[in-house]
Coordinates of C-alpha atoms and ligand atoms in Angstrom, one line a residue:
M1 CA 13.9 -45.4 17.8
T2 CA 11.3 -42.9 19.5
P3 CA 13.2 -39.5 20.2
E4 CA 13.8 -38.5 23.9
P5 CA 10.9 -36.1 24.9
E6 CA 12.2 -32.7 25.4
P7 CA 13.1 -32.1 29.0
T8 CA 10.6 -29.9 30.9
P9 CA 12.0 -26.4 31.3
R10 CA 11.7 -25.2 34.8
D11 CA 9.6 -22.2 33.7
W12 CA 7.4 -24.4 31.8
W13 CA 4.2 -22.5 33.5
K14 CA 5.1 -19.4 31.3
S15 CA 3.4 -21.1 28.5
A16 CA 0.6 -22.8 30.6
V17 CA -3.0 -21.7 31.2
V18 CA -4.4 -22.6 34.9
Y19 CA -8.1 -23.2 35.5
Q20 CA -9.4 -22.8 39.1
V21 CA -12.0 -25.2 40.3
Y22 CA -14.0 -24.4 43.3
P23 CA -15.0 -27.7 44.3
R24 CA -17.9 -26.9 46.2
S25 CA -19.5 -25.2 43.2
F26 CA -18.3 -27.2 40.3
A27 CA -20.2 -30.4 39.9
D28 CA -22.0 -32.6 42.6
S29 CA -21.9 -36.2 41.8
D30 CA -23.9 -37.7 44.7
G31 CA -27.0 -35.4 44.8
D32 CA -26.2 -33.8 48.2
G33 CA -26.0 -30.3 46.6
I34 CA -22.3 -29.8 47.3
G35 CA -19.7 -30.2 44.4
D36 CA -17.2 -33.0 44.9
I37 CA -14.3 -34.7 43.4
P38 CA -16.2 -37.5 41.4
G39 CA -18.2 -34.6 40.1
I40 CA -15.0 -33.0 38.9
R41 CA -13.7 -36.1 37.3
Q42 CA -16.9 -36.3 35.2
H43 CA -16.4 -33.1 33.7
L44 CA -12.7 -33.1 32.7
D45 CA -13.8 -33.2 29.1
H46 CA -14.8 -29.6 29.5
L47 CA -11.4 -28.6 30.7
E48 CA -9.6 -30.7 28.2
N49 CA -11.6 -29.1 25.1
L50 CA -10.8 -25.8 26.7
G51 CA -7.3 -26.6 26.3
V52 CA -6.1 -25.6 29.8
D53 CA -2.7 -27.1 31.2
V54 CA -3.2 -26.9 35.0
V55 CA -6.1 -27.4 37.3
W56 CA -5.7 -25.4 40.8
L57 CA -8.1 -26.9 43.1
S58 CA -9.3 -24.8 45.9
P59 CA -9.2 -26.9 49.5
I60 CA -10.6 -30.3 49.5
Y61 CA -9.1 -31.3 52.9
R62 CA -11.0 -32.3 56.0
S63 CA -12.4 -29.0 57.4
P64 CA -15.5 -27.7 59.4
M65 CA -16.2 -25.7 56.4
D66 CA -16.6 -22.4 58.2
D67 CA -14.4 -20.8 55.5
N68 CA -15.4 -23.4 52.8
G69 CA -12.3 -25.4 53.6
Y70 CA -9.8 -22.6 53.9
D71 CA -10.1 -23.9 57.6
I72 CA -8.3 -27.1 57.6
S73 CA -8.5 -29.9 60.3
D74 CA -6.5 -32.5 58.6
Y75 CA -4.0 -31.8 55.9
H76 CA -3.6 -35.4 54.9
D77 CA -7.2 -36.2 54.3
V78 CA -10.0 -35.3 51.9
D79 CA -13.4 -34.0 53.4
P80 CA -16.0 -36.7 53.0
S81 CA -18.3 -33.9 51.4
F82 CA -15.8 -33.7 48.6
G83 CA -14.8 -37.6 48.5
T84 CA -11.9 -39.7 49.5
L85 CA -8.3 -39.8 49.1
D86 CA -8.8 -42.3 46.4
D87 CA -11.2 -40.0 44.7
L88 CA -8.5 -37.6 44.7
D89 CA -5.8 -40.1 43.6
G90 CA -8.0 -40.8 40.7
L91 CA -8.4 -37.3 39.7
I92 CA -4.6 -36.7 39.7
A93 CA -4.3 -39.7 37.3
D94 CA -7.1 -38.6 35.1
L95 CA -5.4 -35.2 34.7
H96 CA -2.1 -36.6 34.2
A97 CA -3.6 -39.1 31.5
R98 CA -4.9 -36.1 29.6
G99 CA -1.5 -34.2 30.0
M100 CA -2.8 -31.8 32.5
K101 CA -1.4 -31.2 36.0
L102 CA -3.1 -30.6 39.4
V103 CA -2.1 -27.6 41.8
M104 CA -3.4 -28.2 45.2
D105 CA -4.3 -25.2 47.6
L106 CA -1.9 -24.8 50.5
V107 CA -3.3 -23.1 53.6
V108 CA -0.6 -23.0 56.2
N109 CA -0.7 -19.4 57.7
H110 CA -3.5 -20.7 59.7
T111 CA -5.3 -23.9 60.5
S112 CA -8.7 -24.9 61.5
S113 CA -9.3 -24.4 65.5
A114 CA -10.6 -28.0 65.1
H115 CA -7.1 -29.2 63.9
Q116 CA -5.4 -31.7 66.4
W117 CA -2.3 -29.2 66.5
F118 CA -4.7 -26.5 67.9
Q119 CA -6.5 -28.8 70.1
E120 CA -3.2 -29.8 71.8
S121 CA -2.0 -26.2 71.8
R122 CA -5.1 -24.9 73.7
S123 CA -4.9 -27.8 76.0
S124 CA -2.6 -26.0 78.6
R125 CA -0.1 -23.4 78.6
D126 CA 2.6 -25.9 79.0
D127 CA 1.6 -28.1 76.2
P128 CA 4.5 -28.8 73.7
K129 CA 2.3 -27.2 70.9
R130 CA 1.6 -24.1 72.8
D131 CA 3.9 -22.3 70.8
W132 CA 2.9 -23.6 67.6
Y133 CA 0.1 -20.6 67.6
W134 CA 0.2 -17.2 68.8
W135 CA -1.0 -16.9 72.3
R136 CA -0.8 -13.7 74.5
P137 CA -2.2 -12.7 77.8
A138 CA -4.7 -9.9 78.3
R139 CA -3.6 -6.3 77.8
P140 CA -1.7 -5.3 80.9
G141 CA -4.2 -3.9 83.5
H142 CA -7.2 -5.6 82.0
T143 CA -9.0 -9.1 82.8
G144 CA -9.3 -11.8 80.1
G145 CA -12.5 -11.9 78.3
E146 CA -13.3 -8.2 79.1
P147 CA -14.0 -5.7 76.1
G148 CA -10.7 -3.9 75.5
A149 CA -8.5 -6.7 77.1
E150 CA -7.4 -7.9 73.4
P151 CA -3.6 -8.0 73.6
T152 CA -3.5 -5.5 70.5
N153 CA -6.4 -3.6 68.7
W154 CA -6.1 -5.7 65.6
G155 CA -8.9 -6.2 63.3
S156 CA -9.4 -9.4 61.3
A157 CA -10.2 -9.6 57.7
F158 CA -13.7 -10.9 58.6
S159 CA -14.8 -7.4 60.5
E160 CA -14.1 -8.8 64.2
S161 CA -11.0 -8.4 66.6
A162 CA -8.2 -10.5 65.4
W163 CA -8.0 -12.1 68.8
T164 CA -10.1 -14.6 70.7
Y165 CA -10.1 -15.1 74.4
D166 CA -9.7 -18.7 75.7
P167 CA -11.0 -19.1 79.1
G168 CA -9.5 -22.5 79.4
T169 CA -5.9 -21.1 79.5
D170 CA -6.8 -17.5 80.2
E171 CA -5.0 -16.3 77.2
Y172 CA -6.0 -15.0 73.8
Y173 CA -5.0 -16.5 70.3
L174 CA -4.5 -14.5 67.0
H175 CA -6.6 -15.1 63.8
I176 CA -6.3 -12.6 61.1
F177 CA -9.4 -14.5 59.6
A178 CA -12.1 -16.1 61.4
A179 CA -11.8 -17.1 65.2
S180 CA -12.0 -20.6 63.9
Q181 CA -8.6 -19.9 61.9
P182 CA -5.9 -19.5 64.5
E183 CA -2.6 -18.3 63.0
L184 CA 0.3 -20.7 62.9
N185 CA 3.6 -19.4 64.5
W186 CA 6.1 -19.8 61.7
E187 CA 8.7 -18.5 64.1
N188 CA 8.7 -22.1 65.6
P189 CA 10.8 -24.5 63.5
E190 CA 8.8 -27.4 64.3
V191 CA 5.8 -25.9 62.6
R192 CA 7.9 -25.3 59.5
Q193 CA 9.2 -28.7 59.4
A194 CA 5.6 -30.1 59.9
V195 CA 4.6 -28.0 56.9
Y196 CA 7.2 -29.0 54.6
A197 CA 6.7 -32.7 55.4
M198 CA 3.2 -32.5 54.6
M199 CA 3.9 -30.6 51.3
N200 CA 6.4 -33.2 50.4
W201 CA 3.8 -35.9 51.1
W202 CA 1.4 -34.4 48.5
L203 CA 4.0 -34.1 45.9
D204 CA 5.2 -37.7 46.3
R205 CA 1.5 -38.5 45.9
G206 CA 1.5 -36.9 42.5
V207 CA 0.4 -33.5 43.0
D208 CA 2.2 -31.0 40.5
G209 CA 2.7 -27.9 43.0
F210 CA 0.8 -25.4 45.3
R211 CA -1.1 -22.3 45.5
M212 CA -0.3 -20.9 48.8
D213 CA -2.8 -19.0 50.7
V214 CA -1.9 -15.7 52.2
I215 CA 1.6 -16.8 52.1
N216 CA 3.0 -13.2 52.8
L217 CA 1.3 -13.4 56.2
I218 CA 3.6 -16.2 57.8
S219 CA 6.1 -13.8 59.4
K220 CA 4.9 -11.5 61.9
V221 CA 6.7 -8.4 63.2
V222 CA 7.6 -9.3 67.0
H223 CA 9.4 -6.4 68.8
D224 CA 12.0 -7.4 71.2
D225 CA 11.9 -4.2 73.7
P226 CA 9.3 -4.2 75.0
P227 CA 8.8 -7.6 73.7
D228 CA 5.7 -8.1 71.9
L229 CA 3.0 -7.2 69.4
R230 CA 1.8 -3.3 69.0
D231 CA -1.3 -1.7 68.3
G232 CA -2.3 -0.9 64.8
V233 CA -3.3 2.6 63.6
V234 CA -7.0 3.0 63.7
G235 CA -8.6 4.8 60.7
G236 CA -5.8 7.1 59.0
P237 CA -5.0 7.7 55.5
D238 CA -2.3 5.1 54.9
R239 CA -4.2 2.0 55.8
Q240 CA -3.4 -1.1 54.1
A241 CA -5.7 -2.0 51.4
G242 CA -8.2 -5.1 51.9
P243 CA -10.9 -5.9 54.1
I244 CA -9.8 -5.0 57.5
D245 CA -12.3 -2.8 59.2
T246 CA -9.9 0.1 60.5
V247 CA -12.9 2.5 61.5
R248 CA -13.4 0.2 64.6
F249 CA -9.9 -1.8 64.8
G250 CA -6.4 -1.2 64.4
D251 CA -4.5 -2.0 61.1
P252 CA -2.4 -5.2 61.7
G253 CA -1.0 -4.8 58.0
P254 CA 2.2 -3.2 59.1
Y255 CA 2.7 -6.1 61.6
V256 CA 1.6 -9.4 59.6
L257 CA 2.3 -8.2 55.9
H258 CA 5.7 -9.1 54.3
G259 CA 7.2 -9.7 57.8
P260 CA 10.8 -9.6 58.4
R261 CA 11.4 -13.5 57.9
V262 CA 8.9 -14.1 55.1
H263 CA 11.7 -14.4 52.3
E264 CA 13.9 -16.6 54.8
F265 CA 11.0 -18.9 55.3
L266 CA 10.0 -19.2 51.6
Q267 CA 13.6 -19.9 50.6
E268 CA 13.9 -22.6 53.3
M269 CA 10.7 -24.1 52.2
H270 CA 12.0 -24.2 48.6
Q271 CA 15.2 -25.8 49.5
A272 CA 13.2 -28.4 51.7
V273 CA 10.6 -29.2 49.2
F274 CA 11.0 -28.0 45.8
A275 CA 14.9 -27.6 44.8
H276 CA 15.6 -31.3 44.8
R277 CA 12.8 -32.2 42.6
P278 CA 12.6 -32.5 38.7
A279 CA 11.2 -29.5 36.8
G280 CA 7.4 -29.8 36.1
L281 CA 6.1 -28.1 39.4
L282 CA 4.3 -24.7 39.9
T283 CA 4.3 -22.4 43.0
V284 CA 2.0 -19.5 43.0
G285 CA 1.7 -17.4 46.2
E286 CA -1.3 -15.3 47.0
T287 CA 0.1 -12.0 48.5
P288 CA -2.7 -9.3 49.4
A289 CA -1.2 -5.8 49.5
T290 CA 1.9 -6.4 47.6
T291 CA 3.9 -3.7 45.7
V292 CA 5.7 -4.4 42.4
E293 CA 8.9 -4.3 44.2
Q294 CA 7.9 -6.9 46.7
G295 CA 6.5 -8.9 43.7
L296 CA 10.0 -8.9 42.2
L297 CA 11.5 -10.2 45.6
Y298 CA 8.9 -13.1 45.6
T299 CA 9.2 -14.1 42.0
D300 CA 12.9 -13.3 40.9
P301 CA 14.1 -16.9 40.0
A302 CA 17.6 -16.1 41.3
R303 CA 16.0 -15.9 45.0
G304 CA 14.4 -19.4 44.9
E305 CA 11.1 -18.4 46.5
L306 CA 7.9 -18.5 44.3
D307 CA 7.2 -18.8 40.5
M308 CA 4.7 -16.1 40.4
V309 CA 2.3 -14.4 42.9
F310 CA -1.5 -13.2 43.1
Q311 CA -1.0 -9.6 43.7
F312 CA -4.2 -7.5 44.7
E313 CA -3.4 -4.0 43.1
H314 CA -6.2 -4.4 40.3
V315 CA -8.7 -6.1 42.5
D316 CA -8.5 -3.2 45.2
L317 CA -9.1 -0.6 42.7
D318 CA -12.6 -0.2 43.7
S319 CA -11.9 -0.2 47.5
G320 CA -12.0 3.2 49.1
P321 CA -10.3 4.5 52.1
G322 CA -12.8 2.3 54.3
G323 CA -11.4 -0.8 52.7
K324 CA -13.1 -3.5 50.8
W325 CA -16.7 -2.8 51.4
D326 CA -16.1 1.0 50.8
V327 CA -17.0 0.7 47.3
V328 CA -15.6 3.5 44.9
P329 CA -16.0 3.8 41.1
M330 CA -13.2 2.5 38.8
T331 CA -12.7 2.4 35.2
P332 CA -11.3 -0.2 32.6
A333 CA -8.4 2.7 32.0
D334 CA -7.5 2.2 35.8
L335 CA -7.4 -1.5 35.2
M336 CA -5.2 -1.3 32.3
A337 CA -2.9 1.0 33.9
S338 CA -2.5 -1.4 36.9
L339 CA -1.8 -4.2 34.8
A340 CA 0.8 -2.2 32.8
R341 CA 2.5 -1.0 35.9
W342 CA 3.2 -4.9 36.8
Q343 CA 4.1 -5.8 33.1
E344 CA 6.8 -3.1 33.3
G345 CA 7.4 -3.7 37.1
M346 CA 8.2 -7.5 36.5
G347 CA 10.3 -6.9 33.4
D348 CA 12.5 -9.8 32.3
V349 CA 13.2 -10.8 36.0
G350 CA 9.8 -11.6 37.8
W351 CA 6.7 -13.1 36.4
N352 CA 3.2 -12.1 36.7
S353 CA -0.2 -14.3 37.2
L354 CA -2.8 -12.8 35.1
Y355 CA -6.3 -13.2 36.7
L356 CA -9.5 -11.0 37.0
G357 CA -11.4 -13.4 38.9
N358 CA -11.3 -16.1 41.8
H359 CA -13.5 -17.5 44.6
D360 CA -12.8 -14.2 46.4
Q361 CA -13.5 -11.7 43.9
P362 CA -17.1 -10.9 42.2
R363 CA -17.6 -12.0 38.6
C364 CA -15.2 -10.0 36.3
V365 CA -17.6 -9.3 33.6
S366 CA -19.9 -7.8 36.0
R367 CA -17.2 -5.8 37.8
F368 CA -14.8 -4.7 35.0
G369 CA -17.1 -5.2 32.0
D370 CA -20.8 -4.8 31.1
D371 CA -23.0 -7.7 32.0
S372 CA -26.1 -6.4 30.5
P373 CA -27.6 -8.9 27.8
E374 CA -26.7 -6.4 25.0
H375 CA -23.1 -6.4 26.0
R376 CA -22.2 -9.4 28.2
V377 CA -20.7 -11.7 25.7
R378 CA -18.6 -9.1 23.8
S379 CA -17.3 -7.8 27.0
A380 CA -16.4 -11.1 28.6
K381 CA -14.4 -11.7 25.3
A382 CA -12.6 -8.2 25.5
L383 CA -11.7 -8.7 28.9
A384 CA -10.5 -12.2 28.4
T385 CA -8.5 -11.1 25.0
V386 CA -6.6 -8.1 27.0
L387 CA -5.9 -10.4 30.0
H388 CA -4.6 -13.5 28.3
L389 CA -2.3 -11.6 25.9
H390 CA -0.5 -9.8 28.7
R391 CA 2.9 -11.2 29.6
G392 CA 2.4 -13.6 32.4
T393 CA 0.4 -16.9 33.3
P394 CA -3.4 -16.7 33.0
Y395 CA -5.8 -18.1 35.2
I396 CA -9.5 -18.8 34.4
Y397 CA -11.9 -19.0 37.3
Q398 CA -14.6 -21.6 36.8
G399 CA -17.5 -20.1 35.0
D400 CA -15.6 -17.0 33.7
E401 CA -15.0 -18.9 30.5
L402 CA -18.7 -18.9 29.9
G403 CA -19.2 -15.1 30.9
M404 CA -21.0 -15.9 34.3
T405 CA -22.0 -12.8 36.1
N406 CA -22.9 -11.7 39.6
A407 CA -25.7 -13.3 41.4
P408 CA -29.1 -11.4 42.0
F409 CA -28.9 -11.9 45.8
R410 CA -32.3 -10.4 47.4
D411 CA -31.0 -10.2 50.9
I412 CA -28.5 -11.6 53.2
H413 CA -30.2 -14.9 53.3
D414 CA -29.2 -15.6 49.8
T415 CA -25.6 -15.5 50.7
R416 CA -23.5 -18.1 52.6
D417 CA -20.1 -16.5 53.1
I418 CA -18.6 -15.8 56.6
E419 CA -16.9 -12.6 55.3
S420 CA -20.0 -11.2 53.9
H421 CA -22.3 -12.0 57.0
N422 CA -19.7 -10.6 59.3
A423 CA -19.4 -7.5 57.1
Y424 CA -23.3 -7.3 57.0
R425 CA -23.6 -7.4 60.9
A426 CA -20.7 -4.8 61.2
A427 CA -22.4 -2.5 58.8
L428 CA -25.9 -2.8 60.7
S429 CA -23.9 -2.2 63.9
R430 CA -22.5 1.2 62.2
G431 CA -26.1 2.1 61.6
L432 CA -26.4 1.3 58.1
D433 CA -29.7 -0.1 57.0
A434 CA -30.4 -3.8 55.5
E435 CA -30.4 -2.4 51.8
Q436 CA -27.3 -0.2 52.4
A437 CA -25.4 -3.1 53.9
M438 CA -26.5 -5.5 51.2
A439 CA -25.4 -3.0 48.3
A440 CA -21.8 -3.4 49.1
I441 CA -22.2 -7.3 49.3
R442 CA -24.3 -7.4 45.9
Y443 CA -21.0 -5.7 44.3
K444 CA -18.2 -7.2 46.1
G445 CA -19.5 -10.2 47.8
R446 CA -17.4 -13.5 47.5
D447 CA -20.6 -15.8 46.9
N448 CA -21.0 -13.9 43.4
A449 CA -18.3 -16.4 42.1
R450 CA -19.5 -19.2 44.4
T451 CA -23.1 -19.9 42.6
P452 CA -22.8 -23.3 41.0
M453 CA -21.3 -24.0 37.7
Q454 CA -23.8 -23.7 34.9
W455 CA -23.4 -27.0 32.7
D456 CA -26.9 -26.8 31.0
A457 CA -30.4 -25.2 31.3
T458 CA -32.1 -27.6 33.7
E459 CA -33.3 -26.7 36.9
H460 CA -30.2 -26.8 39.0
A461 CA -27.9 -26.1 35.8
G462 CA -26.7 -29.8 35.7
F463 CA -24.7 -29.0 38.8
T464 CA -26.7 -31.3 41.0
T465 CA -29.7 -33.8 41.2
G466 CA -30.3 -32.6 44.7
F467 CA -30.8 -29.0 46.3
P468 CA -27.5 -26.7 45.7
W469 CA -26.0 -25.4 48.8
I470 CA -26.4 -22.0 47.2
E471 CA -28.8 -21.0 44.6
V472 CA -28.1 -21.4 41.0
H473 CA -28.0 -18.1 38.9
P474 CA -31.3 -17.7 37.0
D475 CA -29.4 -16.9 34.1
H476 CA -28.1 -20.4 33.8
V477 CA -31.0 -21.2 31.1
T478 CA -29.0 -19.1 28.5
V479 CA -25.6 -18.9 30.0
N480 CA -24.2 -22.5 30.2
V481 CA -21.7 -25.0 28.9
A482 CA -24.1 -26.9 26.8
T483 CA -25.4 -23.8 24.8
Q484 CA -21.9 -22.6 24.2
A485 CA -19.9 -25.8 23.6
D486 CA -20.6 -25.9 19.7
D487 CA -21.2 -22.2 19.3
P488 CA -18.2 -20.6 17.5
D489 CA -19.1 -17.0 18.7
S490 CA -19.3 -18.0 22.3
V491 CA -17.5 -16.8 25.2
L492 CA -16.1 -20.4 25.6
A493 CA -15.2 -20.8 22.1
H494 CA -13.2 -17.5 22.2
H495 CA -11.4 -18.7 25.5
R496 CA -10.4 -21.8 23.6
R497 CA -8.7 -19.6 20.7
L498 CA -7.0 -17.3 23.2
I499 CA -5.4 -20.6 24.6
E500 CA -4.5 -22.1 21.4
L501 CA -2.8 -18.6 20.4
R502 CA -0.6 -19.1 23.7
H503 CA 0.3 -22.5 22.9
Q504 CA 1.4 -21.8 19.2
E505 CA 2.6 -18.3 19.7
P506 CA 6.0 -17.8 21.3
V507 CA 5.4 -14.1 21.2
V508 CA 2.5 -14.4 23.7
V509 CA 4.7 -16.4 26.0
H510 CA 8.0 -14.7 25.9
G511 CA 7.4 -11.4 24.0
S512 CA 8.0 -8.0 25.6
F513 CA 5.1 -5.8 26.5
A514 CA 4.6 -2.2 25.4
T515 CA 1.5 -0.2 26.0
V516 CA 0.4 2.1 23.0
P517 CA -0.7 5.4 24.4
L518 CA -3.9 6.6 23.0
D519 CA -5.9 9.7 23.8
D520 CA -9.4 7.9 24.4
D521 CA -9.1 6.1 27.9
R522 CA -11.9 3.9 26.7
V523 CA -9.6 2.5 24.0
H524 CA -6.5 0.5 24.8
A525 CA -3.7 -0.9 22.8
F526 CA -0.4 -2.7 23.6
V527 CA 2.2 -4.7 21.4
R528 CA 4.1 -8.0 22.4
R529 CA 7.2 -8.4 20.4
L530 CA 9.5 -11.2 19.9
D531 CA 12.3 -11.8 17.4
G532 CA 10.7 -9.5 14.9
R533 CA 7.3 -11.2 15.5
E534 CA 4.6 -8.4 16.6
L535 CA 1.3 -8.9 18.1
L536 CA -1.1 -5.9 18.5
V537 CA -3.9 -6.1 20.9
V538 CA -6.4 -3.1 20.4
A539 CA -9.6 -2.9 22.4
N540 CA -12.8 -0.7 23.0
L541 CA -13.3 -1.4 26.8
S542 CA -16.7 0.5 27.0
S543 CA -20.3 0.0 25.6
D544 CA -19.6 3.0 23.4
D545 CA -19.7 2.7 19.7
A546 CA -17.5 3.6 17.0
L547 CA -14.4 4.4 18.8
E548 CA -11.2 5.1 16.9
A549 CA -7.9 3.4 18.0
A550 CA -5.8 6.3 16.5
L551 CA -2.5 4.3 16.5
P552 CA 0.3 6.2 14.7
D553 CA 0.8 3.2 12.3
A554 CA -2.8 2.1 12.2
A555 CA -2.9 1.9 8.4
D556 CA 0.1 -0.7 8.5
W557 CA -1.8 -2.6 11.1
L558 CA -4.8 -2.9 9.1
D559 CA -2.7 -4.7 6.5
A560 CA -1.6 -7.2 8.9
E561 CA -2.9 -10.5 9.7
L562 CA -6.3 -10.3 11.8
V563 CA -5.7 -13.4 14.2
L564 CA -8.6 -12.8 16.6
S565 CA -11.5 -10.6 17.1
T566 CA -14.6 -10.3 19.4
A567 CA -16.8 -9.0 16.8
G568 CA -15.9 -11.1 13.6
Q569 CA -14.4 -9.8 10.6
P570 CA -14.6 -6.1 10.7
D571 CA -15.6 -4.3 7.3
E572 CA -13.1 -2.6 5.2
Q573 CA -11.6 0.3 7.2
E574 CA -9.2 3.2 6.6
R575 CA -8.8 3.7 10.4
I576 CA -9.2 1.1 13.2
V577 CA -12.7 1.8 14.4
L578 CA -14.2 -0.3 17.3
G579 CA -17.5 -1.1 18.3
P580 CA -18.7 -1.5 21.8
W581 CA -16.4 -4.2 23.7
E582 CA -14.6 -4.9 20.4
A583 CA -11.1 -6.4 20.7
R584 CA -8.8 -7.4 18.0
V585 CA -5.5 -9.0 17.7
Y586 CA -3.2 -8.3 14.6
R587 CA 0.0 -10.1 13.8
R588 CA 2.8 -9.5 11.7
G589 CA 6.7 -10.3 11.2
Ligands
LIG601 O1 -7.9 -14.8 50.7 C1 -7.2 -13.9 51.5 C2 -7.7 -12.6 51.2 O2 -6.8 -11.8 51.0 C3 -9.0 -12.6 51.1 O3 -9.6 -12.7 52.5 C4 -9.5 -11.2 50.6 O4 -8.9 -10.2 51.2 C5 -10.9 -11.2 50.6 O5 -11.4 -12.2 50.5 C6 -11.1 -10.2 49.4 O6 -12.5 -10.0 49.7 C7 -7.5 -16.1 51.1 C8 -8.4 -17.2 50.5 O7 -8.4 -17.1 49.1 C9 -9.9 -16.8 51.0 O8 -10.8 -17.7 50.3 C10 -9.8 -17.1 52.6 O9 -11.0 -16.8 53.3 C11 -8.6 -16.6 53.3 O10 -7.5 -16.6 52.5 C12 -8.4 -17.2 54.6 O11 -7.9 -18.4 54.3

C-alpha cells in the first residue's frame, strides 16, 4: 500500500527557490524577436536541471506594453505577443508535471488606461465606474490642463507629474507610474471584489500564487477636513527612497505608501482568496520603501496578509538624496549590513525574500560584484553563496544563474524602458548633457536586466531566430547556458549546488542567523544554527587577494567539513585566508 504523501506544510516556500522569468526576454519561439510562453515551455529542462521549485512569471496578460506588461488591459487573457490562454494552461501543466509551481504577477494597484474599466470610468463623471479610479478637479483657482493646475504637486515614479488631465470630463486622474497606468481606487469595495474574483479565477485555473506589484500603494491617505489629497514636500532631506523626482515635484510617498487601510485590504484579500484553499500557495508582495517594522506587519503569519515581501533597502543603498538616478557609492559591507538588519528584524516571526536582482534592477554581479573578465565568475558565485544561505526564500532572476552582466548601452537609443526614457528627458531638461544623463542609466537602468537570455553563442544567443526587441549582450559568446551546462566550475553549476544544499539541509531553511563580526569590512562571515548543526559562510567580497577571515574559532572551522567553495579546495591553511571573491561554506555538528 503506497504511503500517504506528507501533507504540504503552509510554509512550504521556506525551503523553496524561486526563478523569475521575464517573458519578453526569456525565449522566443516564433521568431518575432519577443519572448513568449511556448519559448518558456521549450526551456523547462534548464529550470528543472537548476533545481528551482517555483517559477515567478512577470506579466503575460493582454497589454499595450507601455511598461512591458505592467499595464494590463485584460486580466483574463494572455497578450498575443506572448501566446494564448491554452499556451499558459500548457505551461502550468508542464511545470506541475515536473514538480514545479507557477506564481503569476498580480498588478492591481493600477490598470492600463486601455482597460475596459478605465474606458468606462473616463467616459463621464456619472459613469458607475467613475469611482473605480482617482479623479479630481483642477487645483482650486486653476483651469484644467494649465501648468500648475494639477490637484497636487505629486511626482510619478517615471519622472512626470502623477496627474494627467482628461479634457473629456475636465478632471485629472492619478497615476504613480505612467499616464497609461491609472491608479485603481481600492477604497471602492466593488474594485476589491473584482480583483479577488480575478485572483480566484486564476487559482482555480491551477496557478500556485501571486507576486503582488507595488501592493503597499493600494491604500491612499485621504484627508477628511478639508477633504482630499495634500501636496507633497518638494526636495527636503526626508524624502522617501525610490525613483520619484522631488527636485521638480512633491513626494507622494507619505500619502500613497503603507496607507491607513493597506493591512485591512490585505487581510480581506487573504480571507476572500487564500484562507479557504489548501496549503501549497505562495504570496509575495513588492513593497518599496518598507521598514523592518512594516515588513513584520506584512509577513507575520498570525496577521493573515502575505508570506513574504520584496523590501528595497539593499537595492536603494546606491540611491542618493536625489533618488534613484542620484547614484552614490556603496560597498558589499553596506549590502551585508542591510541583509543582516532584515535577518535580525524578521527573527522567528516574519520571513525574508532573498534577492539581488529582478527586472527593475541592474545586473547584480555588475552592481554588487566585479564583472571584469578576471573576477566575474567568482564574484557571481560569491554573491549567490552569501545570498542563498541567508534565512529566507531565494529568488533567482533569469540570467543571474549565468552571471550575466550590465549591457554596454551606447546611447539612449539602445534602451527601451519608459522609466529610463522619461528620466533621460528629465535630466536633459535639468541641463545635463546626453553623456551625463546616460551615465546613471548605464549604471541603474532596468534594461540592463532585460537583454535577452543567453542560451548559446549564436548570433542572437539562441533567444530568437528573428531580430530581438532589445540587443543581445555581446558577451553572450562566452556567457551562456550551453557553455556552462556541463562545466562543474560554472556559475550555473554553483547555483545548482546552492539549491541542492537548501533542499538537503534543514539548517539552511530553518536555522538561526548570526553575523560573525570581523575587522576587515571586505570579509564577511555568518553562522546558521539548528539543533546542534552549524553552517559557517565566510566570504571575501572584494577583488583584493589573501584576506584573512580572523574568526576566533577559525582553527576549529578549518577542521570542519568544507561543503562548498567558489575557489575549489583550498591548500592546507592554519588560518582562513581567502582569495578575491572567494566564499566557503563549512559544516559541523
Ligand atoms: O515596480 C515598482 C517599483 O518600485 C519600481 O518602479 C522601482 O521603483 C523602480 O523601477 C526601480 O527602478 C513595479 C514593477 O516591478 C515595475 O516593473 C513596474 O514598472 C512598476 O511596478 C509599475 O507597475
